[in-house]
CSV table of C-alpha atoms in Angstrom, one decimal:
chain,number,residue,atom,x,y,z
A,1,ASP,CA,-28.7,-0.7,16.2
A,2,GLY,CA,-25.5,-1.9,14.8
A,3,ASP,CA,-24.9,-5.5,13.6
A,4,SER,CA,-22.2,-7.5,12.0
A,5,GLU,CA,-24.6,-9.8,10.2
A,6,THR,CA,-25.0,-7.4,7.2
A,7,LEU,CA,-21.3,-7.3,6.6
A,8,ARG,CA,-21.1,-11.1,7.1
A,9,ARG,CA,-23.6,-11.6,4.3
A,10,ALA,CA,-21.9,-9.1,2.1
A,11,VAL,CA,-18.5,-10.8,2.5
A,12,GLY,CA,-20.3,-14.1,1.9
A,13,VAL,CA,-21.6,-12.8,-1.4
A,14,ALA,CA,-18.2,-11.5,-2.3
A,15,GLN,CA,-16.7,-15.0,-2.0
A,16,HIS,CA,-17.8,-15.5,-5.6
A,17,HIS,CA,-14.8,-15.9,-7.8
A,18,ASP,CA,-15.8,-12.8,-9.8
A,19,ALA,CA,-15.6,-10.7,-6.6
A,20,VAL,CA,-12.4,-12.2,-5.4
A,21,SER,CA,-10.5,-11.7,-8.7
A,22,GLY,CA,-12.3,-8.6,-9.9
A,23,THR,CA,-13.6,-10.1,-13.1
A,24,ALA,CA,-17.3,-9.1,-12.7
A,25,LYS,CA,-19.1,-6.8,-15.0
A,26,GLN,CA,-18.9,-3.2,-13.8
A,27,HIS,CA,-22.4,-3.0,-12.5
A,28,VAL,CA,-21.9,-6.2,-10.5
A,29,ALA,CA,-18.7,-4.9,-9.1
A,30,ASP,CA,-20.6,-1.7,-8.1
A,31,ASP,CA,-23.1,-3.9,-6.3
A,32,TYR,CA,-20.4,-5.8,-4.4
A,33,SER,CA,-19.0,-2.5,-3.3
A,34,LYS,CA,-22.4,-1.2,-2.2
A,35,ARG,CA,-23.1,-4.3,-0.1
A,36,LEU,CA,-19.7,-4.1,1.6
A,37,ALA,CA,-20.1,-0.4,2.3
A,38,VAL,CA,-23.6,-0.9,3.9
A,39,GLY,CA,-22.2,-3.8,5.9
A,40,SER,CA,-19.3,-1.7,7.0
A,41,ALA,CA,-21.6,1.1,8.1
A,42,HIS,CA,-23.6,-1.3,10.3
A,43,CYS,CA,-20.4,-2.6,11.9
A,44,GLN,CA,-19.3,1.0,12.6
A,45,VAL,CA,-22.5,1.4,14.7
A,46,LEU,CA,-21.7,-1.8,16.5
A,47,VAL,CA,-18.1,-0.8,17.3
A,48,SER,CA,-19.3,2.6,18.4
A,49,ASN,CA,-21.8,1.1,20.8
A,50,SER,CA,-19.1,-1.2,22.2
A,51,LEU,CA,-16.5,1.5,22.6
A,52,SER,CA,-19.1,3.8,24.2
A,53,LYS,CA,-19.9,1.2,26.8
A,54,LEU,CA,-16.2,0.4,27.4
A,55,SER,CA,-15.0,3.9,27.5
A,56,GLY,CA,-18.0,5.5,29.2
A,57,SER,CA,-18.0,8.2,26.5
A,58,SER,CA,-21.2,8.8,24.5
A,59,VAL,CA,-19.8,11.5,22.3
A,60,PRO,CA,-20.6,10.6,18.7
A,61,ARG,CA,-17.8,8.7,17.0
A,62,THR,CA,-16.6,9.3,13.4
A,63,TYR,CA,-14.7,6.9,11.2
A,64,CYS,CA,-12.5,8.5,8.7
A,65,GLU,CA,-12.8,6.3,5.6
A,66,LYS,CA,-10.7,8.4,3.3
A,67,LEU,CA,-7.5,8.6,5.4
A,68,ASN,CA,-5.6,7.2,2.5
A,69,ILE,CA,-6.2,10.4,0.6
A,70,SER,CA,-5.8,12.6,3.8
A,71,VAL,CA,-9.5,13.4,4.1
A,72,CYS,CA,-11.3,13.5,7.5
A,73,PRO,CA,-13.7,16.4,7.9
A,74,LEU,CA,-13.7,16.2,11.7
A,75,THR,CA,-9.9,16.4,12.2
A,76,GLU,CA,-9.5,19.0,9.4
A,77,SER,CA,-11.9,21.4,11.2
A,78,SER,CA,-11.5,20.6,14.9
A,79,HIS,CA,-9.1,22.3,17.3
A,80,GLU,CA,-9.5,19.6,19.8
A,81,PHE,CA,-10.4,15.9,19.3
A,82,SER,CA,-9.6,12.5,20.6
A,83,VAL,CA,-8.5,9.4,18.6
A,84,THR,CA,-9.3,5.9,19.6
A,85,VAL,CA,-7.1,3.1,18.3
A,86,TYR,CA,-8.7,-0.3,18.5
A,87,ASN,CA,-6.3,-3.2,18.0
A,88,PRO,CA,-8.0,-6.5,16.9
A,89,LEU,CA,-4.7,-8.5,17.3
A,90,SER,CA,-3.9,-10.6,20.3
A,91,ARG,CA,-0.6,-8.8,20.9
A,92,PRO,CA,0.2,-5.1,21.5
A,93,VAL,CA,0.8,-3.0,18.4
A,94,ASP,CA,2.6,0.2,17.6
A,95,TRP,CA,0.9,2.0,14.7
A,96,PRO,CA,1.7,5.2,13.0
A,97,VAL,CA,-1.4,7.4,13.0
A,98,ARG,CA,-1.7,10.0,10.3
A,99,LEU,CA,-4.6,12.5,10.5
A,100,PRO,CA,-5.4,15.3,8.1
A,101,VAL,CA,-5.3,18.7,9.8
A,102,ASN,CA,-5.0,22.3,9.0
A,103,GLY,CA,-3.0,23.5,11.9
A,104,THR,CA,0.7,23.4,12.1
A,105,HIS,CA,1.4,22.6,15.8
A,106,TYR,CA,-0.5,20.1,18.0
A,107,THR,CA,0.0,18.4,21.3
A,108,VAL,CA,-0.9,14.7,21.5
A,109,THR,CA,-1.3,13.1,24.9
A,110,ARG,CA,-1.7,9.4,25.6
A,111,PRO,CA,-4.2,7.9,28.0
A,112,GLY,CA,-2.1,8.5,31.1
A,113,GLY,CA,-1.7,12.2,30.2
A,114,SER,CA,1.9,12.2,29.1
A,115,LEU,CA,2.9,13.8,25.8
A,116,VAL,CA,3.5,11.8,22.7
A,117,ASP,CA,6.1,12.8,20.1
A,118,SER,CA,4.2,14.1,17.1
A,119,GLU,CA,4.9,16.3,14.1
A,120,VAL,CA,3.0,17.9,11.3
A,121,VAL,CA,4.0,17.2,7.7
A,122,PRO,CA,2.6,18.7,4.5
A,123,VAL,CA,0.1,16.8,2.4
A,124,SER,CA,1.8,15.8,-0.8
A,125,GLN,CA,0.8,17.3,-4.1
A,126,ALA,CA,-0.1,13.9,-5.5
A,127,THR,CA,-2.7,13.6,-2.7
A,128,LYS,CA,-4.1,17.0,-3.3
A,129,ASP,CA,-4.4,16.2,-7.0
A,130,ILE,CA,-6.6,13.1,-6.4
A,131,ARG,CA,-9.0,14.4,-3.8
A,132,ARG,CA,-10.7,17.0,-6.0
A,133,ASP,CA,-14.2,16.5,-4.6
A,134,GLY,CA,-13.5,17.0,-1.0
A,135,GLY,CA,-10.9,17.5,1.8
A,136,TYR,CA,-8.8,20.5,2.2
A,137,ALA,CA,-6.3,19.5,4.8
A,138,ALA,CA,-2.9,21.1,4.1
A,139,ASN,CA,-1.1,19.0,6.6
A,140,GLU,CA,-1.0,15.6,8.3
A,141,LEU,CA,-0.5,15.1,12.0
A,142,VAL,CA,1.8,12.1,12.6
A,143,PHE,CA,2.4,10.2,15.8
A,144,GLN,CA,3.0,6.6,16.9
A,145,ALA,CA,0.1,5.1,18.8
A,146,THR,CA,0.3,2.0,21.0
A,147,ALA,CA,-2.7,-0.2,21.6
A,148,PRO,CA,-3.1,-3.2,23.9
A,149,PRO,CA,-4.0,-6.7,22.7
A,150,MET,CA,-7.7,-6.8,21.6
A,151,GLY,CA,-8.2,-3.5,23.3
A,152,PHE,CA,-8.0,0.2,22.6
A,153,SER,CA,-6.1,3.4,23.5
A,154,THR,CA,-7.5,6.9,23.3
A,155,TYR,CA,-5.2,9.8,22.4
A,156,SER,CA,-6.1,13.4,23.0
A,157,VAL,CA,-5.1,16.0,20.3
A,158,SER,CA,-5.2,19.8,20.8
A,159,LEU,CA,-4.2,22.5,18.4
A,160,VAL,CA,-1.5,24.7,19.8
A,161,GLN,CA,-1.5,28.2,18.4
A,162,ASN,CA,-0.4,28.0,14.8
A,163,ARG,CA,3.3,28.8,14.3
A,164,PRO,CA,3.9,31.8,12.2
A,165,PRO,CA,4.9,31.0,8.6
A,166,PRO,CA,8.7,30.8,8.1
A,167,ALA,CA,10.4,34.0,7.1
A,168,PRO,CA,11.1,34.4,3.4
A,169,PRO,CA,14.7,33.6,2.5
A,170,LEU,CA,17.0,36.6,2.4
A,171,PRO,CA,18.1,37.7,-1.1
A,172,GLY,CA,21.6,36.4,-1.9
B,1,ALA,CA,23.0,15.8,-1.5
B,2,PRO,CA,21.1,12.7,-2.4
B,3,PRO,CA,18.4,11.9,0.1
B,4,VAL,CA,19.1,9.3,2.8
B,5,LEU,CA,16.5,7.9,5.1
B,6,GLU,CA,17.9,6.4,8.3
B,7,ASN,CA,16.7,5.3,11.7
B,8,GLN,CA,18.2,2.8,14.2
B,9,TYR,CA,17.2,-0.2,12.1
B,10,LEU,CA,17.3,0.8,8.4
B,11,ARG,CA,19.3,3.0,6.0
B,12,VAL,CA,17.9,3.8,2.6
B,13,THR,CA,19.7,5.6,-0.1
B,14,PHE,CA,18.7,7.1,-3.4
B,15,ASP,CA,20.5,7.5,-6.7
B,16,PRO,CA,21.4,11.2,-7.0
B,17,ASP,CA,21.2,11.0,-10.8
B,18,THR,CA,17.8,9.2,-11.2
B,19,GLY,CA,16.1,9.8,-7.8
B,20,LEU,CA,15.3,6.1,-7.6
B,21,LEU,CA,16.0,3.9,-4.6
B,22,SER,CA,19.5,2.6,-4.7
B,23,SER,CA,20.2,0.5,-1.6
B,24,LEU,CA,18.6,-0.8,1.6
B,25,THR,CA,20.7,-1.6,4.7
B,26,ASN,CA,19.6,-3.5,7.8
B,27,LEU,CA,21.7,-1.8,10.4
B,28,GLU,CA,21.2,-4.5,13.0
B,29,THR,CA,22.4,-7.3,10.9
B,30,LYS,CA,24.8,-5.1,8.8
B,31,GLN,CA,23.3,-6.4,5.6
B,32,THR,CA,23.1,-4.2,2.5
B,33,VAL,CA,21.3,-4.9,-0.8
B,34,GLN,CA,21.5,-2.9,-4.0
B,35,LEU,CA,17.9,-2.1,-4.6
B,36,LYS,CA,16.6,-0.3,-7.6
B,37,GLN,CA,12.9,0.3,-7.8
B,38,ASN,CA,10.9,1.7,-10.7
B,39,PHE,CA,7.5,1.6,-12.3
B,40,TYR,CA,6.8,0.0,-15.7
B,41,TRP,CA,3.9,-1.0,-17.8
B,42,TYR,CA,3.3,-4.0,-20.0
B,43,ASN,CA,1.6,-3.4,-23.3
B,44,ALA,CA,-1.5,-5.5,-23.2
B,45,SER,CA,-1.9,-7.9,-26.0
B,46,VAL,CA,-4.8,-7.6,-28.4
B,47,GLY,CA,-4.0,-11.0,-29.9
B,48,ASN,CA,-1.3,-12.1,-32.3
B,49,ARG,CA,-0.4,-14.8,-34.7
B,50,GLU,CA,0.2,-17.5,-32.0
B,51,SER,CA,-3.1,-16.8,-30.4
B,52,ILE,CA,-6.0,-14.4,-30.8
B,53,GLN,CA,-6.3,-14.2,-27.0
B,54,PRO,CA,-6.2,-10.6,-25.8
B,55,SER,CA,-5.3,-9.4,-22.3
B,56,GLY,CA,-8.5,-8.8,-20.3
B,57,ALA,CA,-10.2,-9.1,-17.0
B,58,TYR,CA,-9.5,-12.9,-16.7
B,59,ILE,CA,-6.3,-13.0,-18.8
B,60,PHE,CA,-3.0,-11.3,-18.3
B,61,ARG,CA,-1.1,-11.4,-21.5
B,62,PRO,CA,1.4,-8.7,-22.3
B,63,ASN,CA,2.5,-8.4,-26.0
B,64,SER,CA,6.1,-8.2,-25.1
B,65,SER,CA,8.4,-9.5,-22.3
B,66,THR,CA,10.0,-6.1,-21.9
B,67,PRO,CA,8.0,-3.6,-19.9
B,68,VAL,CA,8.1,0.1,-20.7
B,69,PRO,CA,9.4,2.3,-17.9
B,70,VAL,CA,7.0,5.0,-16.8
B,71,SER,CA,10.0,7.2,-16.4
B,72,LEU,CA,13.7,6.6,-16.1
B,73,THR,CA,14.0,9.2,-13.4
B,74,ALA,CA,11.9,10.5,-10.5
B,75,LYS,CA,11.7,14.1,-9.2
B,76,THR,CA,12.3,13.8,-5.5
B,77,GLN,CA,11.7,15.9,-2.4
B,78,ALA,CA,12.8,14.9,1.0
B,79,LEU,CA,11.3,15.6,4.4
B,80,LYS,CA,13.3,14.6,7.5
B,81,ASN,CA,11.8,14.9,10.9
B,82,SER,CA,12.1,12.8,14.1
B,83,VAL,CA,8.8,10.8,13.9
B,84,VAL,CA,8.9,10.2,10.2
B,85,GLN,CA,11.2,10.7,7.2
B,86,GLU,CA,9.8,10.8,3.7
B,87,VAL,CA,11.0,11.1,0.2
B,88,TYR,CA,8.4,12.0,-2.4
B,89,GLN,CA,9.0,10.6,-5.9
B,90,GLN,CA,7.1,11.9,-8.9
B,91,PHE,CA,7.6,9.5,-11.9
B,92,GLY,CA,5.3,11.5,-14.2
B,93,PRO,CA,1.7,12.8,-14.3
B,94,TRP,CA,0.1,9.5,-13.3
B,95,VAL,CA,2.7,7.7,-11.1
B,96,SER,CA,4.1,8.9,-7.8
B,97,GLN,CA,5.3,7.4,-4.6
B,98,VAL,CA,6.2,8.3,-1.0
B,99,VAL,CA,9.1,6.3,0.5
B,100,ARG,CA,8.5,6.5,4.3
B,101,LEU,CA,10.5,5.4,7.3
B,102,TYR,CA,9.1,5.9,10.8
B,103,GLU,CA,11.2,6.5,13.9
B,104,HIS,CA,11.2,3.0,15.4
B,105,SER,CA,10.2,1.0,12.3
B,106,GLN,CA,12.1,-2.0,11.1
B,107,GLU,CA,10.4,-1.9,7.7
B,108,LEU,CA,10.4,0.5,4.8
B,109,GLU,CA,7.0,1.7,3.5
B,110,LEU,CA,6.4,2.5,-0.1
B,111,GLU,CA,3.1,4.2,-0.7
B,112,TRP,CA,2.4,4.1,-4.4
B,113,THR,CA,-0.2,6.1,-6.4
B,114,VAL,CA,-1.0,5.0,-9.9
B,115,GLY,CA,-3.6,6.5,-12.3
B,116,PRO,CA,-5.5,7.6,-14.1
B,117,VAL,CA,-3.7,5.3,-16.6
B,118,PRO,CA,-3.6,7.1,-19.9
B,119,VAL,CA,-4.9,5.1,-22.9
B,120,ARG,CA,-5.2,7.7,-25.6
B,121,ASP,CA,-2.2,6.2,-27.3
B,122,GLY,CA,-4.4,3.1,-27.9
B,123,PHE,CA,-2.3,0.8,-25.7
B,124,GLY,CA,-3.9,-1.1,-22.8
B,125,LYS,CA,-1.5,-0.9,-19.9
B,126,GLU,CA,-0.7,-3.3,-17.0
B,127,VAL,CA,1.3,-1.3,-14.5
B,128,ILE,CA,3.9,-2.9,-12.3
B,129,THR,CA,6.6,-1.9,-9.9
B,130,ARG,CA,9.8,-3.8,-10.1
B,131,LEU,CA,12.5,-4.2,-7.4
B,132,ASP,CA,15.9,-5.2,-8.8
B,133,THR,CA,18.5,-6.4,-6.3
B,134,ASN,CA,21.8,-8.3,-6.2
B,135,ILE,CA,20.2,-11.2,-4.3
B,136,ASN,CA,21.2,-14.4,-6.0
B,137,SER,CA,17.7,-16.0,-6.0
B,138,SER,CA,18.5,-18.8,-8.5
B,139,GLY,CA,15.2,-18.8,-10.3
B,140,LEU,CA,13.2,-19.2,-7.1
B,141,PHE,CA,10.7,-16.9,-5.4
B,142,TYR,CA,8.0,-17.4,-2.9
B,143,THR,CA,4.4,-16.2,-2.6
B,144,ASP,CA,1.8,-17.0,0.1
B,145,SER,CA,-1.5,-18.8,-0.3
B,146,ASN,CA,-4.1,-16.8,1.7
B,147,GLY,CA,-1.5,-16.0,4.4
B,148,ARG,CA,-1.2,-19.6,5.4
B,149,GLU,CA,1.4,-21.5,3.4
B,150,VAL,CA,4.2,-19.8,1.6
B,151,LEU,CA,4.8,-21.7,-1.6
B,152,GLU,CA,8.1,-21.9,-3.6
B,153,ARG,CA,7.7,-20.8,-7.2
B,154,ARG,CA,10.3,-21.8,-9.7
B,155,ARG,CA,10.6,-19.8,-12.9
B,156,ASP,CA,9.4,-21.7,-16.0
B,157,PHE,CA,8.5,-24.7,-14.0
B,158,ARG,CA,5.5,-26.6,-12.6
B,159,PRO,CA,6.0,-29.2,-9.9
B,160,THR,CA,3.6,-31.8,-11.3
B,161,TRP,CA,4.0,-31.6,-15.1
B,162,VAL,CA,6.6,-30.8,-17.7
B,163,LEU,CA,5.9,-27.2,-18.7
B,164,LYS,CA,6.3,-25.8,-22.2
B,165,GLN,CA,6.4,-22.2,-21.4
B,166,THR,CA,4.6,-20.1,-24.0
B,167,GLU,CA,4.1,-16.9,-22.0
B,168,PRO,CA,7.4,-15.9,-20.4
B,169,ILE,CA,5.8,-13.2,-18.3
B,170,ALA,CA,2.2,-14.2,-17.6
B,171,GLY,CA,3.2,-17.9,-17.3
B,172,ASN,CA,5.4,-16.9,-14.3
B,173,TYR,CA,2.9,-14.7,-12.5
B,174,TYR,CA,1.4,-16.0,-9.3
B,175,PRO,CA,-1.1,-14.6,-6.8
B,176,ILE,CA,0.2,-12.7,-3.8
B,177,ASN,CA,-2.2,-12.6,-0.9
B,178,SER,CA,0.0,-10.9,1.6
B,179,ARG,CA,3.7,-11.4,0.8
B,180,ILE,CA,6.3,-12.2,-1.8
B,181,TYR,CA,10.0,-12.8,-1.3
B,182,ILE,CA,13.3,-13.7,-2.8
B,183,LYS,CA,16.4,-14.9,-0.9
B,184,ASP,CA,19.8,-16.4,-1.1
B,185,GLN,CA,22.1,-17.9,1.6
B,186,GLU,CA,22.6,-14.6,3.3
B,187,GLN,CA,19.7,-12.3,2.9
B,188,GLN,CA,16.0,-12.2,2.2
B,189,LEU,CA,14.0,-9.3,0.8
B,190,THR,CA,10.3,-9.6,1.7
B,191,VAL,CA,7.6,-7.4,0.3
B,192,VAL,CA,4.3,-7.4,2.3
B,193,THR,CA,1.3,-6.1,0.4
B,194,ASP,CA,-1.8,-4.4,1.7
B,195,ARG,CA,-4.1,-6.3,-0.8
B,196,SER,CA,-4.1,-9.3,-3.0
B,197,GLN,CA,-2.0,-8.7,-6.1
B,198,GLY,CA,-0.1,-10.6,-8.8
B,199,GLY,CA,3.6,-10.9,-8.8
B,200,SER,CA,6.7,-12.6,-10.2
B,201,SER,CA,10.4,-12.8,-10.4
B,202,ILE,CA,11.3,-12.7,-14.1
B,203,GLN,CA,15.0,-12.3,-13.5
B,204,ASP,CA,17.2,-13.5,-10.6
B,205,GLY,CA,17.3,-10.9,-7.9
B,206,SER,CA,14.2,-9.2,-9.2
B,207,LEU,CA,10.7,-9.0,-7.8
B,208,GLU,CA,7.7,-7.4,-9.6
B,209,ILE,CA,4.2,-6.7,-8.5
B,210,MET,CA,1.2,-5.8,-10.6
B,211,LEU,CA,-0.4,-2.5,-9.3
B,212,HIS,CA,-3.0,-1.4,-11.8
B,213,ARG,CA,-4.5,-2.4,-15.2
B,214,ARG,CA,-6.5,-0.5,-17.8
B,215,LEU,CA,-7.4,-2.4,-20.9
B,216,LEU,CA,-9.2,-1.5,-24.1
B,217,VAL,CA,-10.6,-4.8,-25.3
B,218,ASP,CA,-12.6,-7.7,-23.8
B,219,ASP,CA,-10.8,-11.1,-23.4
B,220,PHE,CA,-13.8,-13.2,-24.6
B,221,ARG,CA,-14.1,-15.0,-21.3
B,222,GLY,CA,-17.6,-14.0,-20.5
B,223,VAL,CA,-17.4,-10.6,-18.9
B,224,GLY,CA,-18.1,-8.8,-22.1
B,225,GLU,CA,-16.4,-5.6,-21.0
B,226,ALA,CA,-12.9,-4.2,-21.4
B,227,LEU,CA,-11.2,-3.7,-18.0
B,228,SER,CA,-11.4,0.1,-18.0
B,229,GLU,CA,-13.5,1.5,-15.2
B,230,PRO,CA,-13.8,5.2,-16.0
B,231,GLY,CA,-14.2,6.4,-12.4
B,232,GLU,CA,-16.0,9.5,-11.3
B,233,TYR,CA,-14.3,11.8,-13.7
B,234,GLY,CA,-14.4,9.5,-16.7
B,235,GLU,CA,-10.7,9.3,-17.1
B,236,GLY,CA,-9.8,6.1,-15.2
B,237,LEU,CA,-9.3,5.2,-11.6
B,238,VAL,CA,-6.5,6.3,-9.3
B,239,VAL,CA,-5.2,3.6,-7.1
B,240,ARG,CA,-3.1,4.0,-4.0
B,241,GLY,CA,-1.6,1.2,-1.9
B,242,ARG,CA,1.4,0.4,0.3
B,243,LEU,CA,4.2,-2.1,0.2
B,244,LEU,CA,6.3,-2.9,3.2
B,245,LEU,CA,9.9,-4.0,2.6
B,246,ALA,CA,12.0,-6.0,5.1
B,247,LEU,CA,15.6,-7.0,4.6
B,248,THR,CA,16.6,-9.8,7.0
B,249,PRO,CA,18.6,-13.0,7.1
B,250,PRO,CA,16.5,-15.9,5.8
B,251,SER,CA,16.6,-17.6,9.3
B,252,THR,CA,14.7,-14.7,11.0
B,253,ALA,CA,12.6,-13.5,8.0
B,254,ALA,CA,9.4,-15.5,8.9
B,255,GLU,CA,9.0,-13.8,12.2
B,256,THR,CA,9.3,-10.4,10.6
B,257,HIS,CA,7.0,-10.9,7.7
B,258,ARG,CA,4.3,-12.7,9.7
B,259,ARG,CA,4.2,-9.8,12.2
B,260,LEU,CA,4.1,-7.3,9.3
B,261,ALA,CA,1.4,-9.1,7.4
B,262,GLU,CA,-0.8,-9.5,10.5
B,263,SER,CA,-0.5,-5.9,11.3
B,264,LEU,CA,-1.6,-4.9,7.8
B,265,VAL,CA,-4.5,-7.4,7.4
B,266,LEU,CA,-5.8,-6.8,11.0
B,267,GLN,CA,-4.7,-3.2,11.3
B,268,PRO,CA,-6.0,-1.0,14.1
B,269,LEU,CA,-9.4,0.7,13.6
B,270,LEU,CA,-9.3,4.4,14.1
B,271,SER,CA,-12.3,6.5,15.3
B,272,VAL,CA,-12.4,10.1,16.2
B,273,GLN,CA,-14.5,12.1,18.6
B,274,SER,CA,-14.8,15.9,18.6
B,275,GLY,CA,-13.9,18.0,21.7
B,276,PRO,CA,-11.8,17.3,24.7
B,277,LEU,CA,-11.3,13.8,26.0
B,278,ARG,CA,-13.5,13.1,29.0
């Protein structure tokens, strides 16, 4: 069962001025982080349960927590997957989605089935340098998602056959 | 050719000699600011004749008012596509940045990566990024308080007492919860942050934001540890974050930065499911 109470308590503990300003001893900072991570995991179950009911899909849902360093095992290894964008704001938002992938050409379709402009860009060297303990995506799939107010949109992503690598430059 | 990022709303240029940002243009309002952005570090004080107070977890106290540039130049690589245009900037082995402009975006994204901060030279470092513009800000800048009220900050001044400024840098630093800006009659440059940070405007037209700190001594305020989290590899933490820049007339700036800050604080939650969509 998911719940938001665990995160509520963790955030409550983290209202202490040491947590807000980052002036705690290291082992206390580690404890704040652990509490927040456990609370977040409980919330993920809650969100999954809600989205499962609303979307009618009971396929297990993954949350990519290391997108900032282009790590997401599911999108890196899947040829076909779907992305749900939940918008907590009370107005529609456009949001650039960046997903780590290893293919070079994908089709992205929005809920109605129409194609979305997307492109694949290489993962920067700086990112590769800092993710030494996991993640092997060479590229990122980028597209602009739109989500309704306090609602969600689901985009479908499929790998199109990888394009051949570019021909080497001709001498001279 | 020097890289240029451009969409229907913004145009961003880079200095061909240094690889640093050189200007930002709002194509809708036809406003351009000269904009130089670079990364610097303040040398953390370990105490001096005026005070034994070192810089530490509680106390920000650089030992000089002049920050040291991480590098005077950046190696750049540009990538221009239709959905996103990016310029990668490498300022050295421990600072890099991606300047990013999406197709329909009215703001410029700076994704900075700082760390592990080297300290083998024996200097604690407080790393900042500084944006220098030609905006005539007259000693004023603005930071928000928990996203609610944006407060005017005046350099070397407190509204309720006569200030004798003894710390020209730290004494002018203020908390940023989501945004900081400078403005003049014509234009306003707003920086929206993705986390609470510290920031200031030490010179007119300039904005600076603290990004990362790694210190070697405790500040005697109770924590009992130097601010130097070793990280998983024992060499210090790498931190990555984003700044969003908006250039607007002052009269329309609030609408822009409120929308931007909301979309960062309450950003969409992504989840992924394997297999075809059913």
